[in-house]
Structure formats: structure tokens, C-alpha cells
Amino acid sequence: MTAPAPWPGRLSLSLHWGVGAGVLGLLAFGFWLQTVKGGPDKTALVQIHKSVGVLVLMAALARVAWRMREGFPAPAGPHAAWERRGAILLHVFLIAATLLMPLSGILRSLAYARPVSVFGLPVIPKLFETKHETLYAVASNLHDGLALLLSAALALHVAAALKHHWIDRDATLTRILGLTRRTGR
């Protein structure tokens, strides 16, 4: 991994907001799906959720690869050591969760004895002839638990960005919104 990047470029910003929007949309859609009665209509909605989830996984993998190549941006201002450590931990969790959420969803589908497809295009064939109860329970608990943890982490992430903007008065928020650029880059 290279040294911290001084300022995120367009690709970094696009990947950040693309994955972020996808995750937020999938979380909202997934929570709403919990309220829908079972049946063919719900099955079709779940298939949309799974398809978009696989696409978000691909974008999240691209984001991880780009982040490994470019490094993380340098902090936009001076911060206490506990803030820097907290920011690193939160970002590591967010990145890991954006990978684990769709992977646990894929595992959940496979354990239910279903193939994984993206809008009807087969991606992973059915692995089991019948539902694998233990694996399904583990995958479901992981997927549902991560949804709650990821929701809380995203709320903290947004709160931290607002704190940087309104209290610290640094460029963290404007930088990630792509509204300002440092000179010399």
C-alpha cells in the first residue's frame, strides 16, 4: 500500500458514493422486505435485492482494490490520536461490512438451495439439493446482524463527517463531496 493520498480523485469519490448509495439503498430495501408477506411478489423483490447486492459487491471489491493501490487520504486537519484510531477502525469496519454483507447474502441463498443470479443471469449455480439448515441459520444471522451494525456504523460515519464540518471546521466533508480541491494537485 502506498502512502496516504493527499486528496481523493474522481474515481475514489465515485467508488465511495456509488458503494455508499448502493449499501444505503440495499439496507433500506432489505429492512422494508422484512415487512412484506411471503409469496411470489416477495420472491421477485428478494431477487432484485440479491441482484443489486451482487453488483454492489463488485463495486466494493473495486473500491478495496483502488484503496489498496492509492492508500487512504491524509486527514483533512489535525486530530487527536483517539480520533485517528477511531476513524481507522470505523473505515476498516465499513469496508469489511460492504464485502461481508453481500457475501453473507450469497451464502444465505446458496444454503437455501438456490442459485445466485444477477437479473436472471446465472452467477453461481445451486450448491445444495435441499436447504442446509445450519449454514442457512449462520448466514442469515450474519447478514441480519451486519445490517444492524452497518446501519449504526453508517450513522456514526455521517455524524463524524458533520462534526468535522461544523465543529472542527476542516475540509473532510467538502473533500468527500468533491466540492473543494487542494492547490497543487
mmCIF file of C-alpha atoms in Angstrom, residues 7-114:
data_model
loop_
_atom_site.group_PDB
_atom_site.id
_atom_site.type_symbol
_atom_site.label_atom_id
_atom_site.label_comp_id
_atom_site.label_asym_id
_atom_site.label_seq_id
_atom_site.Cartn_x
_atom_site.Cartn_y
_atom_site.Cartn_z
ATOM 1 C CA TRP A 7 -6.753 14.288 -1.785
ATOM 2 C CA PRO A 8 -9.219 11.781 -3.274
ATOM 3 C CA GLY A 9 -9.575 11.745 -7.038
ATOM 4 C CA ARG A 10 -12.715 11.311 -9.113
ATOM 5 C CA LEU A 11 -12.523 7.519 -9.136
ATOM 6 C CA SER A 12 -12.161 7.387 -5.347
ATOM 7 C CA LEU A 13 -15.129 9.716 -4.937
ATOM 8 C CA SER A 14 -17.220 7.766 -7.452
ATOM 9 C CA LEU A 15 -16.483 4.456 -5.770
ATOM 10 C CA HIS A 16 -17.169 5.910 -2.315
ATOM 11 C CA TRP A 17 -20.541 7.376 -3.286
ATOM 12 C CA GLY A 18 -21.524 4.500 -5.578
ATOM 13 C CA VAL A 19 -20.889 1.849 -2.935
ATOM 14 C CA GLY A 20 -22.386 4.087 -0.254
ATOM 15 C CA ALA A 21 -25.585 4.709 -2.199
ATOM 16 C CA GLY A 22 -25.854 1.017 -3.064
ATOM 17 C CA VAL A 23 -25.394 -0.046 0.553
ATOM 18 C CA LEU A 24 -27.883 2.531 1.852
ATOM 19 C CA GLY A 25 -30.433 1.507 -0.756
ATOM 20 C CA LEU A 26 -29.971 -2.188 -0.041
ATOM 21 C CA LEU A 27 -30.255 -1.656 3.710
ATOM 22 C CA ALA A 28 -33.481 0.329 3.329
ATOM 23 C CA PHE A 29 -34.884 -2.163 0.813
ATOM 24 C CA GLY A 30 -33.836 -5.118 3.000
ATOM 25 C CA PHE A 31 -35.467 -3.664 6.117
ATOM 26 C CA TRP A 32 -38.618 -2.973 4.106
ATOM 27 C CA LEU A 33 -38.558 -6.531 2.708
ATOM 28 C CA GLN A 34 -38.883 -7.802 6.277
ATOM 29 C CA THR A 35 -42.407 -6.302 6.317
ATOM 30 C CA VAL A 36 -43.558 -7.872 3.032
ATOM 31 C CA LYS A 37 -45.671 -11.024 3.212
ATOM 32 C CA GLY A 38 -44.200 -14.145 1.650
ATOM 33 C CA GLY A 39 -45.222 -15.257 -1.801
ATOM 34 C CA PRO A 40 -44.285 -14.795 -5.449
ATOM 35 C CA ASP A 41 -44.229 -10.995 -5.198
ATOM 36 C CA LYS A 42 -41.796 -11.095 -2.291
ATOM 37 C CA THR A 43 -39.653 -13.670 -4.093
ATOM 38 C CA ALA A 44 -39.340 -11.286 -7.060
ATOM 39 C CA LEU A 45 -38.409 -8.412 -4.725
ATOM 40 C CA VAL A 46 -35.809 -10.557 -2.963
ATOM 41 C CA GLN A 47 -34.326 -11.405 -6.359
ATOM 42 C CA ILE A 48 -33.927 -7.689 -7.108
ATOM 43 C CA HIS A 49 -32.262 -7.219 -3.697
ATOM 44 C CA LYS A 50 -29.866 -10.082 -4.409
ATOM 45 C CA SER A 51 -29.038 -8.841 -7.913
ATOM 46 C CA VAL A 52 -28.246 -5.334 -6.743
ATOM 47 C CA GLY A 53 -26.294 -6.822 -3.813
ATOM 48 C CA VAL A 54 -24.003 -8.712 -6.189
ATOM 49 C CA LEU A 55 -23.434 -5.529 -8.207
ATOM 50 C CA VAL A 56 -22.619 -3.593 -5.030
ATOM 51 C CA LEU A 57 -20.195 -6.375 -4.058
ATOM 52 C CA MET A 58 -18.383 -5.920 -7.391
ATOM 53 C CA ALA A 59 -18.156 -2.155 -6.813
ATOM 54 C CA ALA A 60 -16.975 -2.722 -3.216
ATOM 55 C CA LEU A 61 -14.244 -5.073 -4.454
ATOM 56 C CA ALA A 62 -13.155 -2.432 -6.970
ATOM 57 C CA ARG A 63 -13.127 0.126 -4.157
ATOM 58 C CA VAL A 64 -10.956 -2.112 -1.975
ATOM 59 C CA ALA A 65 -8.526 -2.718 -4.864
ATOM 60 C CA TRP A 66 -8.348 1.020 -5.578
ATOM 61 C CA ARG A 67 -7.889 1.836 -1.885
ATOM 62 C CA MET A 68 -5.051 -0.716 -1.648
ATOM 63 C CA ARG A 69 -3.386 0.901 -4.671
ATOM 64 C CA GLU A 70 -3.913 4.533 -3.657
ATOM 65 C CA GLY A 71 -3.982 4.377 0.131
ATOM 66 C CA PHE A 72 -6.338 6.358 2.311
ATOM 67 C CA PRO A 73 -6.472 10.144 2.023
ATOM 68 C CA ALA A 74 -4.497 12.043 4.617
ATOM 69 C CA PRO A 75 -6.613 13.606 7.366
ATOM 70 C CA ALA A 76 -8.053 16.984 6.402
ATOM 71 C CA GLY A 77 -6.971 18.531 9.680
ATOM 72 C CA PRO A 78 -5.151 17.884 12.936
ATOM 73 C CA HIS A 79 -6.959 15.409 15.174
ATOM 74 C CA ALA A 80 -6.350 13.728 18.495
ATOM 75 C CA ALA A 81 -4.814 10.244 18.426
ATOM 76 C CA TRP A 82 -8.073 8.649 19.630
ATOM 77 C CA GLU A 83 -9.938 10.309 16.727
ATOM 78 C CA ARG A 84 -7.445 8.989 14.179
ATOM 79 C CA ARG A 85 -7.634 5.474 15.650
ATOM 80 C CA GLY A 86 -11.432 5.642 15.760
ATOM 81 C CA ALA A 87 -11.596 6.825 12.155
ATOM 82 C CA ILE A 88 -9.339 3.977 11.025
ATOM 83 C CA LEU A 89 -11.399 1.392 12.908
ATOM 84 C CA LEU A 90 -14.665 2.764 11.554
ATOM 85 C CA HIS A 91 -13.380 2.835 7.973
ATOM 86 C CA VAL A 92 -11.987 -0.693 8.235
ATOM 87 C CA PHE A 93 -15.340 -1.908 9.581
ATOM 88 C CA LEU A 94 -17.290 -0.106 6.843
ATOM 89 C CA ILE A 95 -15.102 -1.576 4.118
ATOM 90 C CA ALA A 96 -15.253 -5.075 5.630
ATOM 91 C CA ALA A 97 -19.012 -4.847 6.082
ATOM 92 C CA THR A 98 -19.549 -3.755 2.466
ATOM 93 C CA LEU A 99 -17.888 -7.033 1.493
ATOM 94 C CA LEU A 100 -19.345 -9.277 4.191
ATOM 95 C CA MET A 101 -22.966 -8.142 3.726
ATOM 96 C CA PRO A 102 -23.288 -9.326 0.118
ATOM 97 C CA LEU A 103 -21.112 -12.381 0.740
ATOM 98 C CA SER A 104 -23.343 -13.452 3.639
ATOM 99 C CA GLY A 105 -26.380 -12.836 1.418
ATOM 100 C CA ILE A 106 -24.888 -15.030 -1.298
ATOM 101 C CA LEU A 107 -24.130 -17.720 1.273
ATOM 102 C CA ARG A 108 -27.695 -17.427 2.567
ATOM 103 C CA SER A 109 -29.077 -18.032 -0.937
ATOM 104 C CA LEU A 110 -26.783 -20.972 -1.566
ATOM 105 C CA ALA A 111 -27.641 -22.518 1.810
ATOM 106 C CA TYR A 112 -31.330 -22.186 0.903
ATOM 107 C CA ALA A 113 -30.534 -24.414 -2.102
ATOM 108 C CA ARG A 114 -30.913 -21.591 -4.599
#
